[in-house]
């Protein structure tokens, strides 16, 4: 099992940047693909990015391609999401999640979730 706690959300102006962090408990962090998802009001939770267990492979949704970078530090059980050139449509609660499926973008493949951190982008 793994417990996840996100941080780093907040209010930012359009065009700004944020770096989200997700701290994981447990000794088995490195066996999981880690993903970031987001959910805007009235919308389904959607995939943002994923990173493989080793950190050598990544996957991004089209909406974040070129603006987001996912990374991980297995020594410190932490995964990050750097978001640049933020837009008002990026406003959502951002969740990190852990999966045993390699580099999955399917939220049903993720068995562990954090509580989320709010990101609000003002125009």
Backbone as XML, in Angstrom:
<?xml version="1.0"?>
<chain id="A" units="angstrom">
  <residue number="1" name="UNK">
    <atom name="N" x="0.830" y="-1.196" z="0.000"/>
    <atom name="CA" x="0.000" y="0.000" z="0.000"/>
    <atom name="C" x="0.859" y="1.239" z="0.000"/>
  </residue>
  <residue number="2" name="UNK">
    <atom name="N" x="0.271" y="2.325" z="-0.479"/>
    <atom name="CA" x="0.971" y="3.599" z="-0.494"/>
    <atom name="C" x="-0.041" y="4.698" z="-0.208"/>
  </residue>
  <residue number="3" name="UNK">
    <atom name="N" x="0.353" y="5.656" z="0.593"/>
    <atom name="CA" x="-0.484" y="6.821" z="0.883"/>
    <atom name="C" x="0.133" y="8.040" z="0.218"/>
  </residue>
  <residue number="4" name="UNK">
    <atom name="N" x="-0.719" y="8.877" z="-0.348"/>
    <atom name="CA" x="-0.251" y="9.983" z="-1.173"/>
    <atom name="C" x="-0.799" y="11.309" z="-0.655"/>
  </residue>
  <residue number="5" name="UNK">
    <atom name="N" x="0.060" y="12.312" z="-0.597"/>
    <atom name="CA" x="-0.348" y="13.645" z="-0.145"/>
    <atom name="C" x="0.192" y="14.679" z="-1.120"/>
  </residue>
  <residue number="6" name="UNK">
    <atom name="N" x="-0.733" y="15.384" z="-1.772"/>
    <atom name="CA" x="-0.346" y="16.419" z="-2.729"/>
    <atom name="C" x="-0.167" y="17.772" z="-2.052"/>
  </residue>
  <residue number="7" name="UNK">
    <atom name="N" x="0.644" y="18.608" z="-2.667"/>
    <atom name="CA" x="0.825" y="19.974" z="-2.214"/>
    <atom name="C" x="1.271" y="20.824" z="-3.392"/>
  </residue>
  <residue number="8" name="UNK">
    <atom name="N" x="1.250" y="22.143" z="-3.191"/>
    <atom name="CA" x="1.764" y="23.033" z="-4.217"/>
    <atom name="C" x="0.720" y="23.739" z="-5.047"/>
  </residue>
  <residue number="9" name="UNK">
    <atom name="N" x="-0.542" y="23.413" z="-4.832"/>
    <atom name="CA" x="-1.586" y="24.093" z="-5.573"/>
    <atom name="C" x="-1.764" y="25.523" z="-5.088"/>
  </residue>
  <residue number="10" name="UNK">
    <atom name="N" x="-2.590" y="26.279" z="-5.798"/>
    <atom name="CA" x="-2.847" y="27.644" z="-5.399"/>
    <atom name="C" x="-3.458" y="28.441" z="-6.515"/>
  </residue>
  <residue number="11" name="UNK">
    <atom name="N" x="-3.455" y="29.754" z="-6.319"/>
    <atom name="CA" x="-4.002" y="30.683" z="-7.302"/>
    <atom name="C" x="-2.855" y="31.309" z="-8.082"/>
  </residue>
  <residue number="12" name="UNK">
    <atom name="N" x="-2.963" y="31.269" z="-9.394"/>
    <atom name="CA" x="-1.914" y="31.809" z="-10.245"/>
    <atom name="C" x="-2.565" y="32.509" z="-11.431"/>
  </residue>
  <residue number="13" name="UNK">
    <atom name="N" x="-1.903" y="33.515" z="-11.954"/>
    <atom name="CA" x="-2.429" y="34.211" z="-13.118"/>
    <atom name="C" x="-2.163" y="33.421" z="-14.391"/>
  </residue>
  <residue number="14" name="UNK">
    <atom name="N" x="-2.987" y="33.670" z="-15.369"/>
    <atom name="CA" x="-2.794" y="33.044" z="-16.672"/>
    <atom name="C" x="-1.381" y="33.321" z="-17.181"/>
  </residue>
  <residue number="15" name="UNK">
    <atom name="N" x="-0.739" y="32.286" z="-17.669"/>
    <atom name="CA" x="0.642" y="32.388" z="-18.131"/>
    <atom name="C" x="1.666" y="32.042" z="-17.072"/>
  </residue>
  <residue number="16" name="UNK">
    <atom name="N" x="1.213" y="31.897" z="-15.848"/>
    <atom name="CA" x="2.109" y="31.580" z="-14.750"/>
    <atom name="C" x="2.451" y="30.102" z="-14.655"/>
  </residue>
  <residue number="17" name="UNK">
    <atom name="N" x="3.194" y="29.770" z="-13.617"/>
    <atom name="CA" x="3.664" y="28.392" z="-13.417"/>
    <atom name="C" x="3.381" y="27.928" z="-11.995"/>
  </residue>
  <residue number="18" name="UNK">
    <atom name="N" x="3.258" y="26.632" z="-11.862"/>
    <atom name="CA" x="3.143" y="25.998" z="-10.548"/>
    <atom name="C" x="3.878" y="24.673" z="-10.583"/>
  </residue>
  <residue number="19" name="UNK">
    <atom name="N" x="4.383" y="24.281" z="-9.448"/>
    <atom name="CA" x="4.984" y="22.962" z="-9.308"/>
    <atom name="C" x="4.247" y="22.214" z="-8.216"/>
  </residue>
  <residue number="20" name="UNK">
    <atom name="N" x="3.586" y="21.165" z="-8.601"/>
    <atom name="CA" x="2.878" y="20.326" z="-7.650"/>
    <atom name="C" x="3.801" y="19.207" z="-7.171"/>
  </residue>
  <residue number="21" name="UNK">
    <atom name="N" x="3.638" y="18.850" z="-5.919"/>
    <atom name="CA" x="4.391" y="17.745" z="-5.345"/>
    <atom name="C" x="3.432" y="16.714" z="-4.778"/>
  </residue>
  <residue number="22" name="UNK">
    <atom name="N" x="3.882" y="15.490" z="-4.757"/>
    <atom name="CA" x="3.095" y="14.408" z="-4.172"/>
    <atom name="C" x="4.051" y="13.537" z="-3.373"/>
  </residue>
  <residue number="23" name="UNK">
    <atom name="N" x="3.873" y="13.544" z="-2.076"/>
    <atom name="CA" x="4.714" y="12.746" z="-1.189"/>
    <atom name="C" x="4.027" y="11.423" z="-0.896"/>
  </residue>
  <residue number="24" name="UNK">
    <atom name="N" x="4.781" y="10.359" z="-1.033"/>
    <atom name="CA" x="4.245" y="9.023" z="-0.821"/>
    <atom name="C" x="4.849" y="8.374" z="0.406"/>
  </residue>
  <residue number="25" name="UNK">
    <atom name="N" x="4.031" y="7.655" z="1.131"/>
    <atom name="CA" x="4.531" y="6.899" z="2.265"/>
    <atom name="C" x="4.788" y="5.463" z="1.819"/>
  </residue>
  <residue number="26" name="UNK">
    <atom name="N" x="5.534" y="4.743" z="2.623"/>
    <atom name="CA" x="5.766" y="3.347" z="2.304"/>
    <atom name="C" x="7.097" y="3.125" z="1.616"/>
  </residue>
  <residue number="27" name="UNK">
    <atom name="N" x="7.540" y="1.901" z="1.656"/>
    <atom name="CA" x="8.851" y="1.558" z="1.106"/>
    <atom name="C" x="8.797" y="1.100" z="-0.334"/>
  </residue>
  <residue number="28" name="UNK">
    <atom name="N" x="7.580" y="0.995" z="-0.887"/>
    <atom name="CA" x="7.446" y="0.401" z="-2.210"/>
    <atom name="C" x="7.143" y="1.425" z="-3.283"/>
  </residue>
  <residue number="29" name="UNK">
    <atom name="N" x="7.428" y="2.680" z="-3.034"/>
    <atom name="CA" x="7.109" y="3.748" z="-3.988"/>
    <atom name="C" x="7.663" y="3.442" z="-5.368"/>
  </residue>
  <residue number="30" name="UNK">
    <atom name="N" x="8.862" y="2.941" z="-5.435"/>
    <atom name="CA" x="9.538" y="2.778" z="-6.717"/>
    <atom name="C" x="8.942" y="1.681" z="-7.593"/>
  </residue>
  <residue number="31" name="UNK">
    <atom name="N" x="8.004" y="0.898" z="-7.090"/>
    <atom name="CA" x="7.405" y="-0.143" z="-7.922"/>
    <atom name="C" x="6.198" y="0.374" z="-8.699"/>
  </residue>
  <residue number="32" name="UNK">
    <atom name="N" x="5.773" y="1.584" z="-8.405"/>
    <atom name="CA" x="4.555" y="2.117" z="-8.994"/>
    <atom name="C" x="4.827" y="3.099" z="-10.122"/>
  </residue>
  <residue number="33" name="UNK">
    <atom name="N" x="4.032" y="2.970" z="-11.195"/>
    <atom name="CA" x="3.878" y="4.094" z="-12.099"/>
    <atom name="C" x="3.105" y="5.167" z="-11.324"/>
  </residue>
  <residue number="34" name="UNK">
    <atom name="N" x="3.526" y="6.407" z="-11.461"/>
    <atom name="CA" x="2.829" y="7.504" z="-10.799"/>
    <atom name="C" x="2.175" y="8.389" z="-11.849"/>
  </residue>
  <residue number="35" name="UNK">
    <atom name="N" x="0.973" y="8.817" z="-11.536"/>
    <atom name="CA" x="0.242" y="9.643" z="-12.473"/>
    <atom name="C" x="-0.338" y="10.878" z="-11.818"/>
  </residue>
  <residue number="36" name="UNK">
    <atom name="N" x="-0.588" y="11.853" z="-12.645"/>
    <atom name="CA" x="-1.332" y="13.044" z="-12.233"/>
    <atom name="C" x="-2.624" y="13.105" z="-13.055"/>
  </residue>
  <residue number="37" name="UNK">
    <atom name="N" x="-3.699" y="13.390" z="-12.356"/>
    <atom name="CA" x="-4.998" y="13.567" z="-12.973"/>
    <atom name="C" x="-5.576" y="14.884" z="-12.472"/>
  </residue>
  <residue number="38" name="UNK">
    <atom name="N" x="-6.601" y="15.350" z="-13.157"/>
    <atom name="CA" x="-7.265" y="16.560" z="-12.694"/>
    <atom name="C" x="-8.772" y="16.443" z="-12.915"/>
  </residue>
  <residue number="39" name="UNK">
    <atom name="N" x="-9.496" y="17.181" z="-12.096"/>
    <atom name="CA" x="-10.952" y="17.180" z="-12.212"/>
    <atom name="C" x="-11.475" y="18.594" z="-12.007"/>
  </residue>
  <residue number="40" name="UNK">
    <atom name="N" x="-12.077" y="19.116" z="-13.046"/>
    <atom name="CA" x="-12.714" y="20.427" z="-12.991"/>
    <atom name="C" x="-14.168" y="20.253" z="-12.573"/>
  </residue>
  <residue number="41" name="UNK">
    <atom name="N" x="-14.768" y="21.302" z="-12.021"/>
    <atom name="CA" x="-16.170" y="21.203" z="-11.592"/>
    <atom name="C" x="-17.079" y="20.752" z="-12.725"/>
  </residue>
  <residue number="42" name="UNK">
    <atom name="N" x="-17.883" y="19.735" z="-12.454"/>
    <atom name="CA" x="-18.830" y="19.249" z="-13.441"/>
    <atom name="C" x="-18.241" y="18.376" z="-14.527"/>
  </residue>
  <residue number="43" name="UNK">
    <atom name="N" x="-16.954" y="18.074" z="-14.409"/>
    <atom name="CA" x="-16.305" y="17.269" z="-15.438"/>
    <atom name="C" x="-15.726" y="15.998" z="-14.828"/>
  </residue>
  <residue number="44" name="UNK">
    <atom name="N" x="-15.438" y="15.041" z="-15.695"/>
    <atom name="CA" x="-14.831" y="13.803" z="-15.233"/>
    <atom name="C" x="-13.347" y="14.029" z="-14.934"/>
  </residue>
  <residue number="45" name="UNK">
    <atom name="N" x="-12.832" y="13.170" z="-14.091"/>
    <atom name="CA" x="-11.400" y="13.211" z="-13.799"/>
    <atom name="C" x="-10.641" y="12.775" z="-15.046"/>
  </residue>
  <residue number="46" name="UNK">
    <atom name="N" x="-9.648" y="13.558" z="-15.417"/>
    <atom name="CA" x="-8.917" y="13.257" z="-16.643"/>
    <atom name="C" x="-7.416" y="13.148" z="-16.403"/>
  </residue>
  <residue number="47" name="UNK">
    <atom name="N" x="-6.806" y="12.371" z="-17.255"/>
    <atom name="CA" x="-5.370" y="12.119" z="-17.189"/>
    <atom name="C" x="-4.580" y="13.362" z="-17.579"/>
  </residue>
  <residue number="48" name="UNK">
    <atom name="N" x="-3.503" y="13.595" z="-16.856"/>
    <atom name="CA" x="-2.604" y="14.696" z="-17.171"/>
    <atom name="C" x="-1.239" y="14.163" z="-17.613"/>
  </residue>
  <residue number="49" name="UNK">
    <atom name="N" x="-0.641" y="13.327" z="-16.774"/>
    <atom name="CA" x="0.702" y="12.820" z="-17.077"/>
    <atom name="C" x="0.978" y="11.602" z="-16.224"/>
  </residue>
  <residue number="50" name="UNK">
    <atom name="N" x="1.915" y="10.777" z="-16.688"/>
    <atom name="CA" x="2.353" y="9.609" z="-15.930"/>
    <atom name="C" x="3.844" y="9.422" z="-16.111"/>
  </residue>
  <residue number="51" name="UNK">
    <atom name="N" x="4.451" y="8.775" z="-15.137"/>
    <atom name="CA" x="5.883" y="8.499" z="-15.190"/>
    <atom name="C" x="6.121" y="7.077" z="-14.729"/>
  </residue>
  <residue number="52" name="UNK">
    <atom name="N" x="7.031" y="6.404" z="-15.404"/>
    <atom name="CA" x="7.305" y="5.004" z="-15.107"/>
    <atom name="C" x="8.021" y="4.854" z="-13.774"/>
  </residue>
  <residue number="53" name="UNK">
    <atom name="N" x="8.140" y="3.621" z="-13.353"/>
    <atom name="CA" x="8.749" y="3.332" z="-12.064"/>
    <atom name="C" x="10.156" y="3.890" z="-11.963"/>
  </residue>
  <residue number="54" name="UNK">
    <atom name="N" x="10.906" y="3.767" z="-13.019"/>
    <atom name="CA" x="12.298" y="4.235" z="-13.007"/>
    <atom name="C" x="12.418" y="5.725" z="-13.260"/>
  </residue>
  <residue number="55" name="UNK">
    <atom name="N" x="11.363" y="6.296" z="-13.823"/>
    <atom name="CA" x="11.420" y="7.706" z="-14.195"/>
    <atom name="C" x="11.931" y="7.943" z="-15.595"/>
  </residue>
  <residue number="56" name="UNK">
    <atom name="N" x="12.266" y="6.884" z="-16.304"/>
    <atom name="CA" x="12.865" y="7.043" z="-17.628"/>
    <atom name="C" x="11.825" y="7.250" z="-18.722"/>
  </residue>
  <residue number="57" name="UNK">
    <atom name="N" x="10.589" y="6.868" z="-18.436"/>
    <atom name="CA" x="9.524" y="7.009" z="-19.434"/>
    <atom name="C" x="8.401" y="7.851" z="-18.886"/>
  </residue>
  <residue number="58" name="UNK">
    <atom name="N" x="7.859" y="8.689" z="-19.760"/>
    <atom name="CA" x="6.744" y="9.547" z="-19.366"/>
    <atom name="C" x="5.674" y="9.547" z="-20.444"/>
  </residue>
  <residue number="59" name="UNK">
    <atom name="N" x="4.489" y="9.945" z="-20.046"/>
    <atom name="CA" x="3.358" y="10.039" z="-20.967"/>
    <atom name="C" x="2.547" y="11.255" z="-20.574"/>
  </residue>
  <residue number="60" name="UNK">
    <atom name="N" x="2.026" y="11.961" z="-21.581"/>
    <atom name="CA" x="1.274" y="13.180" z="-21.325"/>
    <atom name="C" x="-0.023" y="13.199" z="-22.117"/>
  </residue>
  <residue number="61" name="UNK">
    <atom name="N" x="-1.032" y="13.813" z="-21.529"/>
    <atom name="CA" x="-2.246" y="14.087" z="-22.274"/>
    <atom name="C" x="-1.955" y="15.221" z="-23.259"/>
  </residue>
  <residue number="62" name="UNK">
    <atom name="N" x="-2.712" y="15.264" z="-24.322"/>
    <atom name="CA" x="-2.505" y="16.310" z="-25.330"/>
    <atom name="C" x="-2.636" y="17.710" z="-24.737"/>
  </residue>
  <residue number="63" name="UNK">
    <atom name="N" x="-3.519" y="17.846" z="-23.758"/>
    <atom name="CA" x="-3.796" y="19.177" z="-23.188"/>
    <atom name="C" x="-2.586" y="19.762" z="-22.477"/>
  </residue>
  <residue number="64" name="UNK">
    <atom name="N" x="-1.716" y="18.885" z="-21.977"/>
    <atom name="CA" x="-0.565" y="19.378" z="-21.230"/>
    <atom name="C" x="0.748" y="19.231" z="-21.960"/>
  </residue>
  <residue number="65" name="UNK">
    <atom name="N" x="0.693" y="18.612" z="-23.133"/>
    <atom name="CA" x="1.932" y="18.362" z="-23.878"/>
    <atom name="C" x="2.664" y="19.667" z="-24.146"/>
  </residue>
  <residue number="66" name="UNK">
    <atom name="N" x="3.921" y="19.687" z="-23.759"/>
    <atom name="CA" x="4.740" y="20.868" z="-23.979"/>
    <atom name="C" x="4.650" y="21.902" z="-22.878"/>
  </residue>
  <residue number="67" name="UNK">
    <atom name="N" x="3.643" y="21.798" z="-22.027"/>
    <atom name="CA" x="3.496" y="22.755" z="-20.928"/>
    <atom name="C" x="3.720" y="22.115" z="-19.568"/>
  </residue>
  <residue number="68" name="UNK">
    <atom name="N" x="3.662" y="20.806" z="-19.512"/>
    <atom name="CA" x="3.795" y="20.102" z="-18.233"/>
    <atom name="C" x="4.978" y="19.160" z="-18.278"/>
  </residue>
  <residue number="69" name="UNK">
    <atom name="N" x="5.611" y="18.993" z="-17.126"/>
    <atom name="CA" x="6.709" y="18.041" z="-16.991"/>
    <atom name="C" x="6.521" y="17.262" z="-15.702"/>
  </residue>
  <residue number="70" name="UNK">
    <atom name="N" x="6.449" y="15.941" z="-15.833"/>
    <atom name="CA" x="6.352" y="15.084" z="-14.665"/>
    <atom name="C" x="7.726" y="14.517" z="-14.354"/>
  </residue>
  <residue number="71" name="UNK">
    <atom name="N" x="8.048" y="14.419" z="-13.087"/>
    <atom name="CA" x="9.328" y="13.851" z="-12.666"/>
    <atom name="C" x="9.127" y="13.170" z="-11.312"/>
  </residue>
  <residue number="72" name="UNK">
    <atom name="N" x="10.112" y="12.388" z="-10.938"/>
    <atom name="CA" x="10.004" y="11.700" z="-9.649"/>
    <atom name="C" x="11.374" y="11.572" z="-9.002"/>
  </residue>
  <residue number="73" name="UNK">
    <atom name="N" x="11.348" y="11.473" z="-7.690"/>
    <atom name="CA" x="12.557" y="11.265" z="-6.886"/>
    <atom name="C" x="12.295" y="10.043" z="-6.023"/>
  </residue>
  <residue number="74" name="UNK">
    <atom name="N" x="12.770" y="8.900" z="-6.466"/>
    <atom name="CA" x="12.484" y="7.661" z="-5.737"/>
    <atom name="C" x="13.185" y="7.618" z="-4.382"/>
  </residue>
  <residue number="75" name="UNK">
    <atom name="N" x="14.285" y="8.317" z="-4.251"/>
    <atom name="CA" x="14.991" y="8.330" z="-2.964"/>
    <atom name="C" x="14.164" y="9.041" z="-1.894"/>
  </residue>
  <residue number="76" name="UNK">
    <atom name="N" x="13.350" y="9.997" z="-2.336"/>
    <atom name="CA" x="12.540" y="10.766" z="-1.396"/>
    <atom name="C" x="11.042" y="10.523" z="-1.551"/>
  </residue>
  <residue number="77" name="UNK">
    <atom name="N" x="10.693" y="9.471" z="-2.301"/>
    <atom name="CA" x="9.283" y="9.078" z="-2.437"/>
    <atom name="C" x="8.385" y="10.238" z="-2.863"/>
  </residue>
  <residue number="78" name="UNK">
    <atom name="N" x="8.818" y="10.968" z="-3.867"/>
    <atom name="CA" x="8.070" y="12.144" z="-4.287"/>
    <atom name="C" x="7.951" y="12.189" z="-5.805"/>
  </residue>
  <residue number="79" name="UNK">
    <atom name="N" x="6.782" y="12.607" z="-6.271"/>
    <atom name="CA" x="6.573" y="12.839" z="-7.692"/>
    <atom name="C" x="6.140" y="14.292" z="-7.858"/>
  </residue>
  <residue number="80" name="UNK">
    <atom name="N" x="6.548" y="14.894" z="-8.958"/>
    <atom name="CA" x="6.300" y="16.308" z="-9.201"/>
    <atom name="C" x="5.565" y="16.505" z="-10.530"/>
  </residue>
  <residue number="81" name="UNK">
    <atom name="N" x="4.868" y="17.616" z="-10.591"/>
    <atom name="CA" x="4.286" y="18.046" z="-11.855"/>
    <atom name="C" x="4.565" y="19.542" z="-11.999"/>
  </residue>
  <residue number="82" name="UNK">
    <atom name="N" x="5.448" y="19.865" z="-12.920"/>
    <atom name="CA" x="5.746" y="21.260" z="-13.228"/>
    <atom name="C" x="4.815" y="21.697" z="-14.346"/>
  </residue>
  <residue number="83" name="UNK">
    <atom name="N" x="4.066" y="22.749" z="-14.095"/>
    <atom name="CA" x="3.109" y="23.248" z="-15.087"/>
    <atom name="C" x="3.460" y="24.682" z="-15.444"/>
  </residue>
  <residue number="84" name="UNK">
    <atom name="N" x="3.636" y="24.937" z="-16.719"/>
    <atom name="CA" x="3.986" y="26.262" z="-17.219"/>
    <atom name="C" x="2.895" y="26.779" z="-18.160"/>
  </residue>
  <residue number="85" name="UNK">
    <atom name="N" x="2.953" y="28.063" z="-18.418"/>
    <atom name="CA" x="2.002" y="28.691" z="-19.344"/>
    <atom name="C" x="0.563" y="28.294" z="-19.008"/>
  </residue>
  <residue number="86" name="UNK">
    <atom name="N" x="0.229" y="28.411" z="-17.750"/>
    <atom name="CA" x="-1.080" y="27.963" z="-17.294"/>
    <atom name="C" x="-2.202" y="28.807" z="-17.881"/>
  </residue>
  <residue number="87" name="UNK">
    <atom name="N" x="-3.320" y="28.141" z="-18.128"/>
    <atom name="CA" x="-4.495" y="28.773" z="-18.711"/>
    <atom name="C" x="-5.677" y="28.625" z="-17.758"/>
  </residue>
  <residue number="88" name="UNK">
    <atom name="N" x="-6.669" y="29.485" z="-17.871"/>
    <atom name="CA" x="-7.850" y="29.336" z="-17.002"/>
    <atom name="C" x="-8.485" y="27.949" z="-17.101"/>
  </residue>
  <residue number="89" name="UNK">
    <atom name="N" x="-8.417" y="27.324" z="-18.251"/>
    <atom name="CA" x="-9.013" y="25.992" z="-18.399"/>
    <atom name="C" x="-8.215" y="24.903" z="-17.686"/>
  </residue>
  <residue number="90" name="UNK">
    <atom name="N" x="-7.054" y="25.256" z="-17.144"/>
    <atom name="CA" x="-6.300" y="24.312" z="-16.313"/>
    <atom name="C" x="-6.808" y="24.288" z="-14.873"/>
  </residue>
  <residue number="91" name="UNK">
    <atom name="N" x="-7.738" y="25.157" z="-14.551"/>
    <atom name="CA" x="-8.303" y="25.196" z="-13.213"/>
    <atom name="C" x="-9.000" y="23.885" z="-12.885"/>
  </residue>
  <residue number="92" name="UNK">
    <atom name="N" x="-8.571" y="23.267" z="-11.787"/>
    <atom name="CA" x="-9.103" y="21.956" z="-11.401"/>
    <atom name="C" x="-8.478" y="21.538" z="-10.084"/>
  </residue>
  <residue number="93" name="UNK">
    <atom name="N" x="-9.008" y="20.472" z="-9.527"/>
    <atom name="CA" x="-8.326" y="19.783" z="-8.436"/>
    <atom name="C" x="-7.399" y="18.762" z="-9.076"/>
  </residue>
  <residue number="94" name="UNK">
    <atom name="N" x="-6.153" y="18.797" z="-8.667"/>
    <atom name="CA" x="-5.146" y="17.902" z="-9.232"/>
    <atom name="C" x="-4.840" y="16.789" z="-8.227"/>
  </residue>
  <residue number="95" name="UNK">
    <atom name="N" x="-4.866" y="15.569" z="-8.745"/>
    <atom name="CA" x="-4.648" y="14.388" z="-7.919"/>
    <atom name="C" x="-3.431" y="13.620" z="-8.401"/>
  </residue>
  <residue number="96" name="UNK">
    <atom name="N" x="-2.659" y="13.097" z="-7.472"/>
    <atom name="CA" x="-1.660" y="12.125" z="-7.864"/>
    <atom name="C" x="-2.166" y="10.731" z="-7.509"/>
  </residue>
  <residue number="97" name="UNK">
    <atom name="N" x="-1.669" y="9.760" z="-8.216"/>
    <atom name="CA" x="-2.154" y="8.402" z="-8.050"/>
    <atom name="C" x="-1.047" y="7.412" z="-8.387"/>
  </residue>
  <residue number="98" name="UNK">
    <atom name="N" x="-1.192" y="6.209" z="-7.865"/>
    <atom name="CA" x="-0.195" y="5.160" z="-8.065"/>
    <atom name="C" x="-0.824" y="3.959" z="-8.745"/>
  </residue>
  <residue number="99" name="UNK">
    <atom name="N" x="-0.087" y="3.385" z="-9.675"/>
    <atom name="CA" x="-0.581" y="2.247" z="-10.438"/>
    <atom name="C" x="0.518" y="1.207" z="-10.615"/>
  </residue>
  <residue number="100" name="UNK">
    <atom name="N" x="0.105" y="-0.060" z="-10.672"/>
    <atom name="CA" x="1.046" y="-1.129" z="-10.984"/>
    <atom name="C" x="1.089" y="-1.412" z="-12.480"/>
  </residue>
  <residue number="101" name="UNK">
    <atom name="N" x="0.268" y="-0.702" z="-13.258"/>
    <atom name="CA" x="0.264" y="-0.841" z="-14.710"/>
    <atom name="C" x="1.215" y="0.167" z="-15.305"/>
  </residue>
  <residue number="102" name="UNK">
    <atom name="N" x="2.106" y="-0.289" z="-16.147"/>
    <atom name="CA" x="3.149" y="0.570" z="-16.695"/>
    <atom name="C" x="2.576" y="1.731" z="-17.481"/>
  </residue>
  <residue number="103" name="UNK">
    <atom name="N" x="2.865" y="2.949" z="-16.991"/>
    <atom name="CA" x="2.623" y="4.185" z="-17.735"/>
    <atom name="C" x="1.174" y="4.317" z="-18.224"/>
  </residue>
  <residue number="104" name="UNK">
    <atom name="N" x="0.246" y="3.913" z="-17.387"/>
    <atom name="CA" x="-1.156" y="3.950" z="-17.803"/>
    <atom name="C" x="-1.742" y="5.353" z="-17.721"/>
  </residue>
  <residue number="105" name="UNK">
    <atom name="N" x="-2.612" y="5.657" z="-18.664"/>
    <atom name="CA" x="-3.385" y="6.899" z="-18.637"/>
    <atom name="C" x="-4.827" y="6.650" z="-18.245"/>
  </residue>
  <residue number="106" name="UNK">
    <atom name="N" x="-5.140" y="5.418" z="-17.905"/>
    <atom name="CA" x="-6.501" y="5.004" z="-17.556"/>
    <atom name="C" x="-6.671" y="5.094" z="-16.048"/>
  </residue>
  <residue number="107" name="UNK">
    <atom name="N" x="-7.553" y="5.942" z="-15.596"/>
    <atom name="CA" x="-7.679" y="6.146" z="-14.146"/>
    <atom name="C" x="-8.151" y="4.891" z="-13.421"/>
  </residue>
  <residue number="108" name="UNK">
    <atom name="N" x="-8.804" y="3.983" z="-14.132"/>
    <atom name="CA" x="-9.243" y="2.745" z="-13.478"/>
    <atom name="C" x="-8.071" y="1.836" z="-13.126"/>
  </residue>
  <residue number="109" name="UNK">
    <atom name="N" x="-6.917" y="2.108" z="-13.681"/>
    <atom name="CA" x="-5.708" y="1.324" z="-13.395"/>
    <atom name="C" x="-4.971" y="1.817" z="-12.166"/>
  </residue>
  <residue number="110" name="UNK">
    <atom name="N" x="-5.442" y="2.890" z="-11.594"/>
    <atom name="CA" x="-4.764" y="3.474" z="-10.435"/>
    <atom name="C" x="-5.530" y="3.110" z="-9.168"/>
  </residue>
  <residue number="111" name="UNK">
    <atom name="N" x="-4.828" y="2.437" z="-8.267"/>
    <atom name="CA" x="-5.498" y="1.942" z="-7.070"/>
    <atom name="C" x="-5.344" y="2.823" z="-5.851"/>
  </residue>
  <residue number="112" name="UNK">
    <atom name="N" x="-4.411" y="3.759" z="-5.912"/>
    <atom name="CA" x="-4.153" y="4.622" z="-4.764"/>
    <atom name="C" x="-4.194" y="6.070" z="-5.216"/>
  </residue>
  <residue number="113" name="UNK">
    <atom name="N" x="-4.887" y="6.890" z="-4.427"/>
    <atom name="CA" x="-5.093" y="8.288" z="-4.773"/>
    <atom name="C" x="-4.842" y="9.197" z="-3.580"/>
  </residue>
  <residue number="114" name="UNK">
    <atom name="N" x="-4.345" y="10.378" z="-3.895"/>
    <atom name="CA" x="-4.264" y="11.398" z="-2.874"/>
    <atom name="C" x="-5.579" y="12.151" z="-2.750"/>
  </residue>
  <residue number="115" name="UNK">
    <atom name="N" x="-5.613" y="13.127" z="-1.874"/>
    <atom name="CA" x="-6.829" y="13.908" z="-1.627"/>
    <atom name="C" x="-6.989" y="15.063" z="-2.613"/>
  </residue>
  <residue number="116" name="UNK">
    <atom name="N" x="-5.936" y="15.396" z="-3.313"/>
    <atom name="CA" x="-6.018" y="16.447" z="-4.307"/>
    <atom name="C" x="-5.558" y="17.798" z="-3.798"/>
  </residue>
  <residue number="117" name="UNK">
    <atom name="N" x="-5.132" y="18.624" z="-4.741"/>
    <atom name="CA" x="-4.749" y="19.997" z="-4.434"/>
    <atom name="C" x="-5.373" y="20.913" z="-5.488"/>
  </residue>
  <residue number="118" name="UNK">
    <atom name="N" x="-5.939" y="22.011" z="-5.044"/>
    <atom name="CA" x="-6.655" y="22.910" z="-5.937"/>
    <atom name="C" x="-5.696" y="23.821" z="-6.684"/>
  </residue>
  <residue number="119" name="UNK">
    <atom name="N" x="-5.888" y="23.890" z="-7.989"/>
    <atom name="CA" x="-5.159" y="24.834" z="-8.838"/>
    <atom name="C" x="-6.194" y="25.743" z="-9.485"/>
  </residue>
  <residue number="120" name="UNK">
    <atom name="N" x="-6.018" y="27.029" z="-9.288"/>
    <atom name="CA" x="-6.928" y="28.009" z="-9.883"/>
    <atom name="C" x="-6.119" y="28.990" z="-10.705"/>
  </residue>
  <residue number="121" name="UNK">
    <atom name="N" x="-6.484" y="29.122" z="-11.966"/>
    <atom name="CA" x="-5.777" y="30.023" z="-12.873"/>
    <atom name="C" x="-6.727" y="31.155" z="-13.246"/>
  </residue>
  <residue number="122" name="UNK">
    <atom name="N" x="-6.338" y="32.354" z="-12.901"/>
    <atom name="CA" x="-7.178" y="33.516" z="-13.199"/>
    <atom name="C" x="-6.788" y="34.121" z="-14.538"/>
  </residue>
  <residue number="123" name="UNK">
    <atom name="N" x="-7.770" y="34.678" z="-15.203"/>
    <atom name="CA" x="-7.509" y="35.269" z="-16.525"/>
    <atom name="C" x="-7.102" y="36.739" z="-16.412"/>
  </residue>
</chain>
